PDB file of N, CA and C in Angstrom:
ATOM      1  N   MET A   1      47.900  15.496  16.412  1.00  0.00           N
ATOM      2  CA  MET A   1      47.847  16.559  15.519  1.00  0.00           C
ATOM      3  C   MET A   1      48.068  16.042  13.768  1.00  0.00           C
ATOM      4  N   GLU A   2      49.547  15.381  13.768  1.00  0.00           N
ATOM      5  CA  GLU A   2      50.006  14.863  12.730  1.00  0.00           C
ATOM      6  C   GLU A   2      49.182  14.444  11.774  1.00  0.00           C
ATOM      7  N   ASN A   3      48.098  13.981  12.598  1.00  0.00           N
ATOM      8  CA  ASN A   3      47.117  12.785  11.743  1.00  0.00           C
ATOM      9  C   ASN A   3      46.320  13.771  10.473  1.00  0.00           C
ATOM     10  N   ASN A   4      46.369  14.897  10.752  1.00  0.00           N
ATOM     11  CA  ASN A   4      45.868  16.402  10.275  1.00  0.00           C
ATOM     12  C   ASN A   4      46.359  16.611   9.373  1.00  0.00           C
ATOM     13  N   LEU A   5      47.750  16.406   9.082  1.00  0.00           N
ATOM     14  CA  LEU A   5      48.769  16.904   8.015  1.00  0.00           C
ATOM     15  C   LEU A   5      48.606  15.760   6.930  1.00  0.00           C
ATOM     16  N   ILE A   6      48.791  16.832   5.763  1.00  0.00           N
ATOM     17  CA  ILE A   6      49.068  15.947   4.545  1.00  0.00           C
ATOM     18  C   ILE A   6      50.249  16.755   4.229  1.00  0.00           C
ATOM     19  N   ALA A   7      51.231  15.543   3.049  1.00  0.00           N
ATOM     20  CA  ALA A   7      52.220  16.367   2.270  1.00  0.00           C
ATOM     21  C   ALA A   7      51.999  17.358   1.743  1.00  0.00           C
ATOM     22  N   ILE A   8      52.652  18.237   1.275  1.00  0.00           N
ATOM     23  CA  ILE A   8      52.746  19.412   0.736  1.00  0.00           C
ATOM     24  C   ILE A   8      53.241  18.575  -0.751  1.00  0.00           C
ATOM     25  N   GLN A   9      54.111  18.107  -0.817  1.00  0.00           N
ATOM     26  CA  GLN A   9      53.964  17.232  -2.510  1.00  0.00           C
ATOM     27  C   GLN A   9      53.380  16.475  -2.815  1.00  0.00           C
ATOM     28  N   ASP A  10      52.414  15.762  -1.961  1.00  0.00           N
ATOM     29  CA  ASP A  10      50.757  15.327  -2.323  1.00  0.00           C
ATOM     30  C   ASP A  10      49.959  16.131  -2.680  1.00  0.00           C
ATOM     31  N   ILE A  11      49.818  17.193  -2.234  1.00  0.00           N
ATOM     32  CA  ILE A  11      48.956  18.644  -2.774  1.00  0.00           C
ATOM     33  C   ILE A  11      49.542  19.169  -4.015  1.00  0.00           C
ATOM     34  N   CYS A  12      51.199  19.250  -4.531  1.00  0.00           N
ATOM     35  CA  CYS A  12      51.118  19.412  -5.165  1.00  0.00           C
ATOM     36  C   CYS A  12      51.102  18.549  -6.629  1.00  0.00           C
ATOM     37  N   SER A  13      51.358  17.512  -6.248  1.00  0.00           N
ATOM     38  CA  SER A  13      51.037  16.536  -7.491  1.00  0.00           C
ATOM     39  C   SER A  13      49.507  16.411  -8.229  1.00  0.00           C
ATOM     40  N   HIS A  14      48.669  16.502  -6.726  1.00  0.00           N
ATOM     41  CA  HIS A  14      47.037  16.519  -6.880  1.00  0.00           C
ATOM     42  C   HIS A  14      46.793  17.805  -7.748  1.00  0.00           C
ATOM     43  N   HIS A  15      47.327  18.705  -7.266  1.00  0.00           N
ATOM     44  CA  HIS A  15      46.254  20.049  -7.845  1.00  0.00           C
ATOM     45  C   HIS A  15      47.034  20.439  -9.247  1.00  0.00           C
ATOM     46  N   GLN A  16      48.465  20.010  -9.372  1.00  0.00           N
ATOM     47  CA  GLN A  16      49.437  20.305 -10.222  1.00  0.00           C
ATOM     48  C   GLN A  16      50.041  21.447 -10.396  1.00  0.00           C
ATOM     49  N   ILE A  17      50.342  22.303  -9.333  1.00  0.00           N
ATOM     50  CA  ILE A  17      50.873  23.050  -8.713  1.00  0.00           C
ATOM     51  C   ILE A  17      52.011  22.818  -8.215  1.00  0.00           C
ATOM     52  N   GLU A  18      52.930  24.078  -8.575  1.00  0.00           N
ATOM     53  CA  GLU A  18      54.329  24.105  -7.720  1.00  0.00           C
ATOM     54  C   GLU A  18      54.626  24.181  -6.748  1.00  0.00           C
ATOM     55  N   PHE A  19      55.361  23.574  -5.652  1.00  0.00           N
ATOM     56  CA  PHE A  19      55.659  24.499  -4.441  1.00  0.00           C
ATOM     57  C   PHE A  19      55.606  25.923  -3.887  1.00  0.00           C
ATOM     58  N   LYS A  20      56.410  26.341  -5.028  1.00  0.00           N
ATOM     59  CA  LYS A  20      56.489  28.049  -4.974  1.00  0.00           C
ATOM     60  C   LYS A  20      55.519  28.720  -4.663  1.00  0.00           C
ATOM     61  N   PHE A  21      54.283  28.235  -5.368  1.00  0.00           N
ATOM     62  CA  PHE A  21      53.229  28.826  -5.062  1.00  0.00           C
ATOM     63  C   PHE A  21      52.459  28.660  -3.903  1.00  0.00           C
ATOM     64  N   ILE A  22      52.472  27.332  -3.063  1.00  0.00           N
ATOM     65  CA  ILE A  22      52.077  27.498  -1.759  1.00  0.00           C
ATOM     66  C   ILE A  22      52.843  28.346  -0.847  1.00  0.00           C
ATOM     67  N   GLN A  23      54.378  28.675  -0.997  1.00  0.00           N
ATOM     68  CA  GLN A  23      55.319  29.051  -0.612  1.00  0.00           C
ATOM     69  C   GLN A  23      55.032  30.280  -0.726  1.00  0.00           C
ATOM     70  N   SER A  24      54.247  31.113  -1.316  1.00  0.00           N
ATOM     71  CA  SER A  24      54.235  32.445  -1.846  1.00  0.00           C
ATOM     72  C   SER A  24      53.020  32.626  -0.997  1.00  0.00           C
ATOM     73  N   LEU A  25      52.025  31.933  -1.186  1.00  0.00           N
ATOM     74  CA  LEU A  25      50.576  32.299  -0.004  1.00  0.00           C
ATOM     75  C   LEU A  25      51.333  32.038   1.290  1.00  0.00           C
ATOM     76  N   GLU A  26      52.595  31.181   2.100  1.00  0.00           N
ATOM     77  CA  GLU A  26      52.703  31.479   3.373  1.00  0.00           C
ATOM     78  C   GLU A  26      53.307  32.756   3.401  1.00  0.00           C
ATOM     79  N   ASP A  27      54.025  33.235   2.511  1.00  0.00           N
ATOM     80  CA  ASP A  27      54.767  34.261   2.670  1.00  0.00           C
ATOM     81  C   ASP A  27      53.688  35.692   2.768  1.00  0.00           C
ATOM     82  N   PHE A  28      52.500  35.538   2.262  1.00  0.00           N
ATOM     83  CA  PHE A  28      51.388  36.831   2.283  1.00  0.00           C
ATOM     84  C   PHE A  28      50.586  36.528   3.602  1.00  0.00           C
ATOM     85  N   GLY A  29      51.163  35.298   4.578  1.00  0.00           N
ATOM     86  CA  GLY A  29      49.983  35.396   5.412  1.00  0.00           C
ATOM     87  C   GLY A  29      48.770  34.617   5.329  1.00  0.00           C
ATOM     88  N   LEU A  30      48.843  33.644   3.772  1.00  0.00           N
ATOM     89  CA  LEU A  30      47.305  33.483   3.853  1.00  0.00           C
ATOM     90  C   LEU A  30      47.113  31.602   4.000  1.00  0.00           C
ATOM     91  N   ILE A  31      48.305  31.551   4.280  1.00  0.00           N
ATOM     92  CA  ILE A  31      48.030  29.915   4.660  1.00  0.00           C
ATOM     93  C   ILE A  31      49.417  29.652   5.745  1.00  0.00           C
ATOM     94  N   HIS A  32      49.369  28.828   6.423  1.00  0.00           N
ATOM     95  CA  HIS A  32      50.674  28.080   7.153  1.00  0.00           C
ATOM     96  C   HIS A  32      50.680  26.524   7.095  1.00  0.00           C
ATOM     97  N   THR A  33      52.211  26.527   7.291  1.00  0.00           N
ATOM     98  CA  THR A  33      52.755  25.013   6.679  1.00  0.00           C
ATOM     99  C   THR A  33      53.503  24.851   8.195  1.00  0.00           C
ATOM    100  N   THR A  34      53.469  23.451   7.872  1.00  0.00           N
ATOM    101  CA  THR A  34      54.217  22.561   9.481  1.00  0.00           C
ATOM    102  C   THR A  34      55.521  22.063   8.733  1.00  0.00           C
ATOM    103  N   VAL A  35      56.262  21.898   9.125  1.00  0.00           N
ATOM    104  CA  VAL A  35      57.766  21.351   8.706  1.00  0.00           C
ATOM    105  C   VAL A  35      57.945  20.522   9.981  1.00  0.00           C
ATOM    106  N   VAL A  36      57.971  19.245   9.484  1.00  0.00           N
ATOM    107  CA  VAL A  36      58.235  17.823  10.604  1.00  0.00           C
ATOM    108  C   VAL A  36      58.898  17.115   9.603  1.00  0.00           C
ATOM    109  N   LYS A  37      60.508  17.010  10.404  1.00  0.00           N
ATOM    110  CA  LYS A  37      61.482  16.146   9.850  1.00  0.00           C
ATOM    111  C   LYS A  37      62.447  16.642   8.263  1.00  0.00           C
ATOM    112  N   LYS A  38      62.271  17.897   8.039  1.00  0.00           N
ATOM    113  CA  LYS A  38      62.522  19.027   6.985  1.00  0.00           C
ATOM    114  C   LYS A  38      61.601  18.419   5.812  1.00  0.00           C
ATOM    115  N   SER A  39      60.259  17.940   5.950  1.00  0.00           N
ATOM    116  CA  SER A  39      59.439  17.683   5.039  1.00  0.00           C
ATOM    117  C   SER A  39      58.138  18.618   5.368  1.00  0.00           C
ATOM    118  N   PHE A  40      57.755  19.272   4.626  1.00  0.00           N
ATOM    119  CA  PHE A  40      56.428  20.354   4.637  1.00  0.00           C
ATOM    120  C   PHE A  40      55.145  20.033   4.375  1.00  0.00           C
ATOM    121  N   PHE A  41      54.653  19.963   5.602  1.00  0.00           N
ATOM    122  CA  PHE A  41      53.371  19.887   5.601  1.00  0.00           C
ATOM    123  C   PHE A  41      52.076  20.910   5.757  1.00  0.00           C
ATOM    124  N   LEU A  42      50.804  20.259   5.390  1.00  0.00           N
ATOM    125  CA  LEU A  42      49.649  21.477   5.325  1.00  0.00           C
ATOM    126  C   LEU A  42      48.673  20.842   6.247  1.00  0.00           C
ATOM    127  N   ASP A  43      48.361  21.776   7.214  1.00  0.00           N
ATOM    128  CA  ASP A  43      47.290  21.122   7.962  1.00  0.00           C
ATOM    129  C   ASP A  43      45.825  20.700   7.187  1.00  0.00           C
ATOM    130  N   ALA A  44      45.126  19.641   7.698  1.00  0.00           N
ATOM    131  CA  ALA A  44      43.821  19.732   7.084  1.00  0.00           C
ATOM    132  C   ALA A  44      42.808  20.747   6.907  1.00  0.00           C
ATOM    133  N   ASP A  45      42.911  21.607   7.892  1.00  0.00           N
ATOM    134  CA  ASP A  45      41.922  22.674   7.606  1.00  0.00           C
ATOM    135  C   ASP A  45      42.828  24.030   6.803  1.00  0.00           C
ATOM    136  N   GLU A  46      44.068  23.881   6.733  1.00  0.00           N
ATOM    137  CA  GLU A  46      44.347  24.788   5.698  1.00  0.00           C
ATOM    138  C   GLU A  46      44.278  24.170   4.074  1.00  0.00           C
ATOM    139  N   LEU A  47      44.000  23.242   3.785  1.00  0.00           N
ATOM    140  CA  LEU A  47      43.559  22.852   2.540  1.00  0.00           C
ATOM    141  C   LEU A  47      42.530  23.442   2.071  1.00  0.00           C
ATOM    142  N   SER A  48      41.328  23.795   2.379  1.00  0.00           N
ATOM    143  CA  SER A  48      40.329  24.393   2.172  1.00  0.00           C
ATOM    144  C   SER A  48      40.625  25.787   1.404  1.00  0.00           C
ATOM    145  N   LYS A  49      41.494  26.373   2.633  1.00  0.00           N
ATOM    146  CA  LYS A  49      42.105  27.983   2.350  1.00  0.00           C
ATOM    147  C   LYS A  49      43.106  27.532   1.093  1.00  0.00           C
ATOM    148  N   LEU A  50      43.864  27.027   0.786  1.00  0.00           N
ATOM    149  CA  LEU A  50      45.035  26.641  -0.145  1.00  0.00           C
ATOM    150  C   LEU A  50      43.923  26.610  -1.588  1.00  0.00           C
ATOM    151  N   GLU A  51      42.847  25.447  -1.586  1.00  0.00           N
ATOM    152  CA  GLU A  51      41.672  25.613  -2.886  1.00  0.00           C
ATOM    153  C   GLU A  51      41.327  26.713  -2.988  1.00  0.00           C
ATOM    154  N   ARG A  52      40.721  27.181  -2.194  1.00  0.00           N
ATOM    155  CA  ARG A  52      40.186  28.812  -2.723  1.00  0.00           C
ATOM    156  C   ARG A  52      40.798  29.793  -3.078  1.00  0.00           C
ATOM    157  N   TYR A  53      42.412  29.729  -2.524  1.00  0.00           N
ATOM    158  CA  TYR A  53      43.255  30.766  -3.284  1.00  0.00           C
ATOM    159  C   TYR A  53      43.311  30.317  -4.429  1.00  0.00           C
ATOM    160  N   LEU A  54      43.784  28.957  -4.610  1.00  0.00           N
ATOM    161  CA  LEU A  54      44.245  28.463  -6.034  1.00  0.00           C
ATOM    162  C   LEU A  54      42.766  28.466  -6.965  1.00  0.00           C
ATOM    163  N   ARG A  55      41.899  28.113  -6.799  1.00  0.00           N
ATOM    164  CA  ARG A  55      40.757  28.799  -7.492  1.00  0.00           C
ATOM    165  C   ARG A  55      40.500  29.985  -8.253  1.00  0.00           C
ATOM    166  N   LEU A  56      40.689  31.477  -7.113  1.00  0.00           N
ATOM    167  CA  LEU A  56      40.904  32.503  -7.360  1.00  0.00           C
ATOM    168  C   LEU A  56      41.693  32.787  -8.284  1.00  0.00           C
ATOM    169  N   SER A  57      42.797  32.202  -7.649  1.00  0.00           N
ATOM    170  CA  SER A  57      43.966  32.440  -8.908  1.00  0.00           C
ATOM    171  C   SER A  57      44.151  31.897 -10.302  1.00  0.00           C
ATOM    172  N   ASN A  58      43.866  31.016 -10.374  1.00  0.00           N
ATOM    173  CA  ASN A  58      43.585  30.153 -11.699  1.00  0.00           C
ATOM    174  C   ASN A  58      42.275  30.503 -12.390  1.00  0.00           C
ATOM    175  N   ASP A  59      41.377  30.752 -11.585  1.00  0.00           N
ATOM    176  CA  ASP A  59      39.803  31.160 -12.596  1.00  0.00           C
ATOM    177  C   ASP A  59      39.439  32.450 -13.062  1.00  0.00           C
ATOM    178  N   LEU A  60      40.096  33.017 -12.038  1.00  0.00           N
ATOM    179  CA  LEU A  60      39.731  35.151 -12.142  1.00  0.00           C
ATOM    180  C   LEU A  60      41.093  35.507 -12.437  1.00  0.00           C
ATOM    181  N   ASP A  61      42.442  34.583 -12.412  1.00  0.00           N
ATOM    182  CA  ASP A  61      43.743  35.300 -12.663  1.00  0.00           C
ATOM    183  C   ASP A  61      43.732  36.534 -11.671  1.00  0.00           C
ATOM    184  N   ILE A  62      44.053  35.927 -10.433  1.00  0.00           N
ATOM    185  CA  ILE A  62      44.097  36.932  -9.434  1.00  0.00           C
ATOM    186  C   ILE A  62      45.410  36.967  -8.944  1.00  0.00           C
ATOM    187  N   ASN A  63      46.164  38.038  -8.765  1.00  0.00           N
ATOM    188  CA  ASN A  63      47.823  37.813  -8.116  1.00  0.00           C
ATOM    189  C   ASN A  63      47.574  37.825  -6.887  1.00  0.00           C
ATOM    190  N   LEU A  64      48.820  37.492  -6.078  1.00  0.00           N
ATOM    191  CA  LEU A  64      49.197  36.839  -4.933  1.00  0.00           C
ATOM    192  C   LEU A  64      48.583  38.716  -3.627  1.00  0.00           C
ATOM    193  N   GLU A  65      48.673  39.502  -4.540  1.00  0.00           N
ATOM    194  CA  GLU A  65      48.309  40.851  -3.914  1.00  0.00           C
ATOM    195  C   GLU A  65      47.090  40.752  -3.877  1.00  0.00           C
ATOM    196  N   GLY A  66      46.349  40.487  -4.913  1.00  0.00           N
ATOM    197  CA  GLY A  66      44.888  40.397  -4.875  1.00  0.00           C
ATOM    198  C   GLY A  66      44.167  39.283  -4.149  1.00  0.00           C
ATOM    199  N   LEU A  67      44.696  38.370  -4.290  1.00  0.00           N
ATOM    200  CA  LEU A  67      44.413  37.301  -2.963  1.00  0.00           C
ATOM    201  C   LEU A  67      44.807  37.883  -1.670  1.00  0.00           C
ATOM    202  N   HIS A  68      45.957  38.564  -1.220  1.00  0.00           N
ATOM    203  CA  HIS A  68      45.699  39.412  -0.001  1.00  0.00           C
ATOM    204  C   HIS A  68      44.267  40.336   0.839  1.00  0.00           C
ATOM    205  N   ALA A  69      43.916  40.883  -0.674  1.00  0.00           N
ATOM    206  CA  ALA A  69      43.102  41.520  -0.499  1.00  0.00           C
ATOM    207  C   ALA A  69      41.964  40.784  -0.926  1.00  0.00           C
ATOM    208  N   VAL A  70      41.225  40.140  -1.028  1.00  0.00           N
ATOM    209  CA  VAL A  70      39.805  39.243  -0.909  1.00  0.00           C
ATOM    210  C   VAL A  70      40.001  38.805  -0.145  1.00  0.00           C
ATOM    211  N   SER A  71      41.182  38.213   0.677  1.00  0.00           N
ATOM    212  CA  SER A  71      40.935  37.259   2.054  1.00  0.00           C
ATOM    213  C   SER A  71      40.546  38.231   2.985  1.00  0.00           C
ATOM    214  N   HIS A  72      41.648  39.315   3.058  1.00  0.00           N
ATOM    215  CA  HIS A  72      41.095  40.407   3.909  1.00  0.00           C
ATOM    216  C   HIS A  72      39.385  41.031   3.930  1.00  0.00           C
ATOM    217  N   LEU A  73      39.013  41.303   2.843  1.00  0.00           N
ATOM    218  CA  LEU A  73      37.626  41.777   2.660  1.00  0.00           C
ATOM    219  C   LEU A  73      36.615  40.433   3.093  1.00  0.00           C
ATOM    220  N   LEU A  74      37.465  39.219   2.799  1.00  0.00           N
ATOM    221  CA  LEU A  74      36.416  38.193   3.103  1.00  0.00           C
ATOM    222  C   LEU A  74      36.160  38.032   4.771  1.00  0.00           C
ATOM    223  N   ASN A  75      37.552  38.327   5.571  1.00  0.00           N
ATOM    224  CA  ASN A  75      37.443  38.470   6.822  1.00  0.00           C
ATOM    225  C   ASN A  75      36.641  39.462   7.415  1.00  0.00           C
ATOM    226  N   GLN A  76      36.783  40.781   6.924  1.00  0.00           N
ATOM    227  CA  GLN A  76      35.890  41.715   7.277  1.00  0.00           C
ATOM    228  C   GLN A  76      33.953  41.221   7.088  1.00  0.00           C
ATOM    229  N   LEU A  77      34.226  40.891   5.832  1.00  0.00           N
ATOM    230  CA  LEU A  77      32.782  40.426   5.586  1.00  0.00           C
ATOM    231  C   LEU A  77      32.146  39.366   7.032  1.00  0.00           C
ATOM    232  N   LYS A  78      33.174  38.206   7.378  1.00  0.00           N
ATOM    233  CA  LYS A  78      32.547  37.181   7.964  1.00  0.00           C
ATOM    234  C   LYS A  78      32.549  38.248   9.879  1.00  0.00           C
ATOM    235  N   ASN A  79      33.185  38.814   9.634  1.00  0.00           N
ATOM    236  CA  ASN A  79      33.483  39.724  10.997  1.00  0.00           C
ATOM    237  C   ASN A  79      31.756  40.365  11.166  1.00  0.00           C
ATOM    238  N   MET A  80      31.626  41.395  10.119  1.00  0.00           N
ATOM    239  CA  MET A  80      30.373  41.970  10.102  1.00  0.00           C
ATOM    240  C   MET A  80      28.803  40.956  10.077  1.00  0.00           C
ATOM    241  N   GLN A  81      29.024  39.767   9.409  1.00  0.00           N
ATOM    242  CA  GLN A  81      28.119  39.007   9.892  1.00  0.00           C
ATOM    243  C   GLN A  81      27.620  38.775  11.380  1.00  0.00           C
ATOM    244  N   GLU A  82      28.974  38.329  11.651  1.00  0.00           N
ATOM    245  CA  GLU A  82      28.883  37.443  13.407  1.00  0.00           C
ATOM    246  C   GLU A  82      28.370  38.893  14.146  1.00  0.00           C
ATOM    247  N   GLU A  83      28.714  39.943  13.498  1.00  0.00           N
ATOM    248  CA  GLU A  83      28.146  41.234  14.398  1.00  0.00           C
ATOM    249  C   GLU A  83      26.832  41.271  13.963  1.00  0.00           C
ATOM    250  N   VAL A  84      25.935  41.264  13.077  1.00  0.00           N
ATOM    251  CA  VAL A  84      24.843  41.455  12.322  1.00  0.00           C
ATOM    252  C   VAL A  84      23.747  40.660  13.519  1.00  0.00           C
ATOM    253  N   ASN A  85      24.374  38.977  13.438  1.00  0.00           N
ATOM    254  CA  ASN A  85      23.532  38.087  14.402  1.00  0.00           C
ATOM    255  C   ASN A  85      23.866  38.358  15.289  1.00  0.00           C
ATOM    256  N   SER A  86      24.622  38.853  16.101  1.00  0.00           N
ATOM    257  CA  SER A  86      24.851  39.316  17.442  1.00  0.00           C
ATOM    258  C   SER A  86      23.910  39.847  17.985  1.00  0.00           C
ATOM    259  N   LEU A  87      23.896  41.488  17.114  1.00  0.00           N
ATOM    260  CA  LEU A  87      22.911  42.809  17.208  1.00  0.00           C
ATOM    261  C   LEU A  87      21.183  42.026  17.121  1.00  0.00           C
ATOM    262  N   LYS A  88      21.376  41.133  15.947  1.00  0.00           N
ATOM    263  CA  LYS A  88      19.830  40.546  16.057  1.00  0.00           C
ATOM    264  C   LYS A  88      19.302  39.573  17.097  1.00  0.00           C
ATOM    265  N   ASN A  89      20.708  38.996  17.807  1.00  0.00           N
ATOM    266  CA  ASN A  89      19.913  38.173  19.060  1.00  0.00           C
ATOM    267  C   ASN A  89      19.635  39.436  20.147  1.00  0.00           C
ATOM    268  N   GLU A  90      20.538  40.377  20.101  1.00  0.00           N
ATOM    269  CA  GLU A  90      20.157  41.115  21.048  1.00  0.00           C
ATOM    270  C   GLU A  90      18.870  41.644  21.312  1.00  0.00           C
ATOM    271  N   LEU A  91      18.454  41.946  20.153  1.00  0.00           N
ATOM    272  CA  LEU A  91      17.176  42.896  19.369  1.00  0.00           C
ATOM    273  C   LEU A  91      16.245  41.953  19.723  1.00  0.00           C
ATOM    274  N   ASN A  92      16.435  40.710  19.595  1.00  0.00           N
ATOM    275  CA  ASN A  92      15.110  39.802  19.742  1.00  0.00           C
ATOM    276  C   ASN A  92      15.326  39.577  21.500  1.00  0.00           C
ATOM    277  N   TYR A  93      16.259  39.617  22.196  1.00  0.00           N
ATOM    278  CA  TYR A  93      15.889  39.603  23.522  1.00  0.00           C
ATOM    279  C   TYR A  93      15.145  40.426  24.028  1.00  0.00           C
ATOM    280  N   TYR A  94      15.643  41.920  23.653  1.00  0.00           N
ATOM    281  CA  TYR A  94      14.818  43.073  24.490  1.00  0.00           C
ATOM    282  C   TYR A  94      13.309  43.055  23.700  1.00  0.00           C
ATOM    283  N   LYS A  95      13.472  42.376  22.618  1.00  0.00           N
ATOM    284  CA  LYS A  95      11.867  42.287  22.492  1.00  0.00           C
ATOM    285  C   LYS A  95      10.784  41.480  23.043  1.00  0.00           C
ATOM    286  N   GLN A  96      11.257  40.295  23.757  1.00  0.00           N
ATOM    287  CA  GLN A  96      10.883  39.035  23.772  1.00  0.00           C
ATOM    288  C   GLN A  96      10.538  39.831  25.845  1.00  0.00           C
ATOM    289  N   LEU A  97      11.227  40.823  26.023  1.00  0.00           N
ATOM    290  CA  LEU A  97      10.756  41.304  27.611  1.00  0.00           C
ATOM    291  C   LEU A  97      10.199  42.165  27.471  1.00  0.00           C
ATOM    292  N   HIS A  98       9.535  43.223  26.035  1.00  0.00           N
ATOM    293  CA  HIS A  98       8.377  43.910  26.616  1.00  0.00           C
ATOM    294  C   HIS A  98       7.337  43.356  25.362  1.00  0.00           C
TER     295      HIS A  98
END
């Protein structure tokens, strides 16, 4: 698992952001960091989330509350899309029976 961890210090340096931004995202429950030997890391899977929130924050000037709302809406949309696909599959199954 530790192979998938990226040091937050490296992320901050690469994206030219402060650790406080990442900490704020974690406080809002938008990303999750890992602490190993008093150093903070981000799982590789969480990096794409961080980069999405960073783009929304920088490009659209969305604050943390807005990022939380956008995240909630995107999760709802994803769930609805999965439900639609499931219903389509079920409908196709019943169409094949007749």
